[in-house]
Coordinates of C-alpha atoms in Angstrom, one line a residue:
Chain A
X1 CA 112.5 114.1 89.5
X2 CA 112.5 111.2 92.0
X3 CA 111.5 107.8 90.2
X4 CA 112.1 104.7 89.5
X5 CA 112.4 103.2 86.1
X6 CA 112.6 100.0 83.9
X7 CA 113.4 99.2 80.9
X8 CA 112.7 97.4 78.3
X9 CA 108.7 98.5 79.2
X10 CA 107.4 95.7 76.7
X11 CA 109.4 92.5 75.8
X12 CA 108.6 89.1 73.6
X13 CA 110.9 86.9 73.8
X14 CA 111.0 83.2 73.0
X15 CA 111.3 79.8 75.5
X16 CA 115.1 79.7 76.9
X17 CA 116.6 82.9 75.4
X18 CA 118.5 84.8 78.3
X19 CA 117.0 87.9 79.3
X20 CA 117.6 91.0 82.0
X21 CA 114.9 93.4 82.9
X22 CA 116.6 96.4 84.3
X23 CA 115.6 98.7 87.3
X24 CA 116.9 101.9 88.5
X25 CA 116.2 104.3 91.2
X26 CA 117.3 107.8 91.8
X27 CA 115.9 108.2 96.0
X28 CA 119.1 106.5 97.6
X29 CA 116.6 103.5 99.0
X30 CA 118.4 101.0 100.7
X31 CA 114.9 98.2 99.9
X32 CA 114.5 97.4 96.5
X33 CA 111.7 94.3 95.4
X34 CA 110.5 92.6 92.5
X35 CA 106.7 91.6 91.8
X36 CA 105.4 90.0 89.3
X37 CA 101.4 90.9 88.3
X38 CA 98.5 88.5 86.5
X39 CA 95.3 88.4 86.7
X40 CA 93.4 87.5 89.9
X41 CA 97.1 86.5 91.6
X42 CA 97.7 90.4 93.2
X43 CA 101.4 91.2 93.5
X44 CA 103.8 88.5 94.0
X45 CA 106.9 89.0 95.1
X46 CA 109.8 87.6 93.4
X47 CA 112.6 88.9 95.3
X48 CA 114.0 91.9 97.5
X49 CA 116.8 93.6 98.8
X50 CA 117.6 95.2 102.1
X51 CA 120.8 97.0 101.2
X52 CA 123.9 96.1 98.3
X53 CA 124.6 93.0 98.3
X54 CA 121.8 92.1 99.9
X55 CA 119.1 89.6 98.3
X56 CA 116.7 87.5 99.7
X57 CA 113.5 85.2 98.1
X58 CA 110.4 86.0 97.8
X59 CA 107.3 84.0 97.0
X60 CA 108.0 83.1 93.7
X61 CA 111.7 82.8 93.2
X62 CA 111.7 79.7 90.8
X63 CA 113.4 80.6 87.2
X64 CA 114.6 84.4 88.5
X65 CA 117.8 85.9 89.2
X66 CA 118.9 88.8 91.1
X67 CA 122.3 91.2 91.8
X68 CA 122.8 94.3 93.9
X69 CA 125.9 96.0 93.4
X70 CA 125.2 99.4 93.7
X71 CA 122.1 100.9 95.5
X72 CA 120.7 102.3 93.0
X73 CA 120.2 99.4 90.4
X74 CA 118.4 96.3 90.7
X75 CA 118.2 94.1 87.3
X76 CA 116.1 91.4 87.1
X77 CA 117.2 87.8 85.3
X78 CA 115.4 85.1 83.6
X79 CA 118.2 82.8 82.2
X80 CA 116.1 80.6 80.5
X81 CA 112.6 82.1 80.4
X82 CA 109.5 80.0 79.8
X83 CA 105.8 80.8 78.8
X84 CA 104.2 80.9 82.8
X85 CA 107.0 83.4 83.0
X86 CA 104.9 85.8 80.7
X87 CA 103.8 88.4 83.4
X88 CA 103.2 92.2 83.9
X89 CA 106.6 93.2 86.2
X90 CA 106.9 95.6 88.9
X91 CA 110.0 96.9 90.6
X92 CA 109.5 99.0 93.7
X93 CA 112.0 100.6 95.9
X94 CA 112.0 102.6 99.6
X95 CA 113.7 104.3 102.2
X96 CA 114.5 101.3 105.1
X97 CA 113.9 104.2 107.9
X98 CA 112.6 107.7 108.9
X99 CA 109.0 108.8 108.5
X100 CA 108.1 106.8 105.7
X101 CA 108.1 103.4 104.0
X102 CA 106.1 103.9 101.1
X103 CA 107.4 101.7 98.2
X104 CA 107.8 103.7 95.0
X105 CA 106.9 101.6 91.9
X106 CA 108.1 101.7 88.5
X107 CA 105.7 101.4 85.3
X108 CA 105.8 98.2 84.6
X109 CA 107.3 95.6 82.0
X110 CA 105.2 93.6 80.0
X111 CA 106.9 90.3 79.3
X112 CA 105.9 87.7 76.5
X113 CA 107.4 84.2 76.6
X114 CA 106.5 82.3 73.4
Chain B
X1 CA 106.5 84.1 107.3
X2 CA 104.2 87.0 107.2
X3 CA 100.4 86.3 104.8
X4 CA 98.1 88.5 104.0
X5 CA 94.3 87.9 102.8
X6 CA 92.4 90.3 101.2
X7 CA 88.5 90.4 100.6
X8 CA 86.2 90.4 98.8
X9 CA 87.6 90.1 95.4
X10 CA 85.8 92.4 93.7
X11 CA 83.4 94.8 94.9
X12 CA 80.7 96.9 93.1
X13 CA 79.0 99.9 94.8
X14 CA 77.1 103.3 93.7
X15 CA 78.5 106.5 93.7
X16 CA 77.9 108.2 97.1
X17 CA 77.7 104.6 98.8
X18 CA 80.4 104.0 101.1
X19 CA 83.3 101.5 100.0
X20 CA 85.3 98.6 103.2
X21 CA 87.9 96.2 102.1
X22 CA 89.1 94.1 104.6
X23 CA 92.6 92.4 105.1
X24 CA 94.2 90.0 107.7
X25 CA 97.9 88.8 108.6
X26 CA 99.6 86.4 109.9
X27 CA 102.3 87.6 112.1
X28 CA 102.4 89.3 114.6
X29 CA 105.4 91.0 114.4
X30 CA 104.3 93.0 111.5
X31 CA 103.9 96.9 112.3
X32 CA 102.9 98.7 108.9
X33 CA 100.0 98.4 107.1
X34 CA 99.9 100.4 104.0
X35 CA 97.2 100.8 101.2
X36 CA 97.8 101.1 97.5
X37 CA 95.6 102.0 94.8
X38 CA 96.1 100.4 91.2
X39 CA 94.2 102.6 88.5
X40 CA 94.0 100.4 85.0
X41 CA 97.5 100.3 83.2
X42 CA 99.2 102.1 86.1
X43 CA 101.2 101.1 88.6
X44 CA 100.2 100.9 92.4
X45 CA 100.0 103.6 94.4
X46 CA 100.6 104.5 98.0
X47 CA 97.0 105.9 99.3
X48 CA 97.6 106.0 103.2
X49 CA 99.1 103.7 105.7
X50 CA 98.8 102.6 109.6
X51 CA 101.1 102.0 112.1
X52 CA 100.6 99.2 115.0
X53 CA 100.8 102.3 117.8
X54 CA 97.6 103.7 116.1
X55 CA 93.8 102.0 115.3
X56 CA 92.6 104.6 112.8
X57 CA 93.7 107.2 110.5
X58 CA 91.9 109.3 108.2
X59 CA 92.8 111.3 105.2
X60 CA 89.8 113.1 103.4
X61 CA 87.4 110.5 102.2
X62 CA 89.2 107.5 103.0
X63 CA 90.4 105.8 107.0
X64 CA 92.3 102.8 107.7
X65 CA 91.3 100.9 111.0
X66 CA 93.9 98.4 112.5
X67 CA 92.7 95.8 115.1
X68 CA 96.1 94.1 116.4
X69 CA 94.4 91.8 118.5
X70 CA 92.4 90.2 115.9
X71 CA 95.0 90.7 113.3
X72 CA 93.0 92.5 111.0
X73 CA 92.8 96.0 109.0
X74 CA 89.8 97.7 106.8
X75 CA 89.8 100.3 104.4
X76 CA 86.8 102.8 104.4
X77 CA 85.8 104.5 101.3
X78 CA 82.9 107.1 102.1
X79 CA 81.4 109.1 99.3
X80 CA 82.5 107.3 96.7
X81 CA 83.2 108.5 93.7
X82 CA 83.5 107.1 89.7
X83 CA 87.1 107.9 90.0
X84 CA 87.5 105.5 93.0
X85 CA 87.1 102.8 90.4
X86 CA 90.4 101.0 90.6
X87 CA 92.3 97.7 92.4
X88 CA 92.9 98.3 95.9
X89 CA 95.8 96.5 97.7
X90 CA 96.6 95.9 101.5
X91 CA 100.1 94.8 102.5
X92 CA 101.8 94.1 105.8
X93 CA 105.0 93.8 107.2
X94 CA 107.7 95.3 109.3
X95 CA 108.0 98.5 107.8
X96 CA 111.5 99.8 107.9
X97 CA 115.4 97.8 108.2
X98 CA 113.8 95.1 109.5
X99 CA 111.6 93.2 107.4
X100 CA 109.5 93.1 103.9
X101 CA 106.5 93.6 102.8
X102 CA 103.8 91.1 101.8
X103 CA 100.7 91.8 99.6
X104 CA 96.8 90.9 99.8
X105 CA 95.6 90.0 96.0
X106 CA 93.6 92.9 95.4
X107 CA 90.0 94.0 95.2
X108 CA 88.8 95.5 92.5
X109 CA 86.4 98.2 93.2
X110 CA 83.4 99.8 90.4
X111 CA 81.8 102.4 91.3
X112 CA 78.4 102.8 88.9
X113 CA 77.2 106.6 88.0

């Protein structure tokens, strides 16, 4: 089945205690992106990437890490994560060309920073 | 680089009534506008998309228009329906190796019984 997953799915954590969120895809995309959810903001993004080894900001970079070394995995890292870090978190991935661009989003991690 | 606006915010209409969320952009080099649907506790959705070679396109009970000139893009929901309920998203960018893809902040659509 073609999806894309995270995991953990719900996370508390506490202020400055290293974290990764991972995400994993099983279409081949070359674009993989990060967004972070609250209330009344939409979807933010956080950061993307075109292809491996291929990373590039989004809006809201600021306390976020990212690597690409293989296409199919895109983890997501808060080295020292703080409270406005506490979000709803969306990776999303697509094909870069043929008929279709959709972006194919996973379910979501729920992060709390106390 | 590329922005999107999105309105209204929320938006409230009865079933049957017809549903138009609106979106603008920023650059012109964008090409693809696609439409999500976010349904509570689940993630966003891909519901139809436009291209910058076509003004309209239809699927069933929902259209997309696209006005390049004035930068702009609508969402048409006729007949609406209780399941409709749900935050809607535009985004737009240059679809494919080229570019990213930027979101509006959502409306959130009720539809009353």
């Amino acid at each position: 089945e073609a999806q894309v997953t995270q995991n953990p799915r719900y996370l508390i954590t506490v202020t400055g205690k290293k974290l990764t969120v991972t995400c994993s895809q099983n279409m081949n995309h070359e674009y993989m992106s990060w967004y972070r959810q609250d209330p009344g903001l939409g979807l933010r993004q956080i950061y993307y990437s075109m292809n491996v080894e291929v990373t590039d900001k989004g809006d809201v970079p600021e306390g976020y890490k990212v690597s690409r070394k293989e296409k199919r995995n895109f983890p997501l890292i808060l080295e020292s994560p703080s409270p406005n870090q506490t979000s709803l978190y969306f990776c999303a991935s697509s094909p870069s060309s043929g008929s279709s661009y959709e972006q194919y989003f996973g379910p979501g991690t729920r992060l709390t920073v106390t | 680089g590329e922005n999107v606006e999105q309105h209204p915010s929320t938006l409230s209409v009865q079933e049957g009534d017809s549903a138009v969320i609106k979106c603008t952009y920023s650059d012109s080099a964008s090409n693809y506008f696609p439409w999500y649907k976010q349904e509570l506790g689940k993630r966003p959705q891909l519901i139809i998309d436009i291209r910058s070679n076509v003004g309209e396109k239809k699927d069933q009970r929902i259209a997309v228009t696209l006005n390049k000139t004035a930068k702009h893009f609508s969402l048409h929901i006729t007949e609406t329906q209780p399941e409709d309920s749900a935050v809607y998203f535009c985004a737009g960018g240059d679809g494919g190796s080229q570019g990213n893809l930027i979101f509006g902040k959502g409306t959130k659509l009720s539809v009353k019984p």
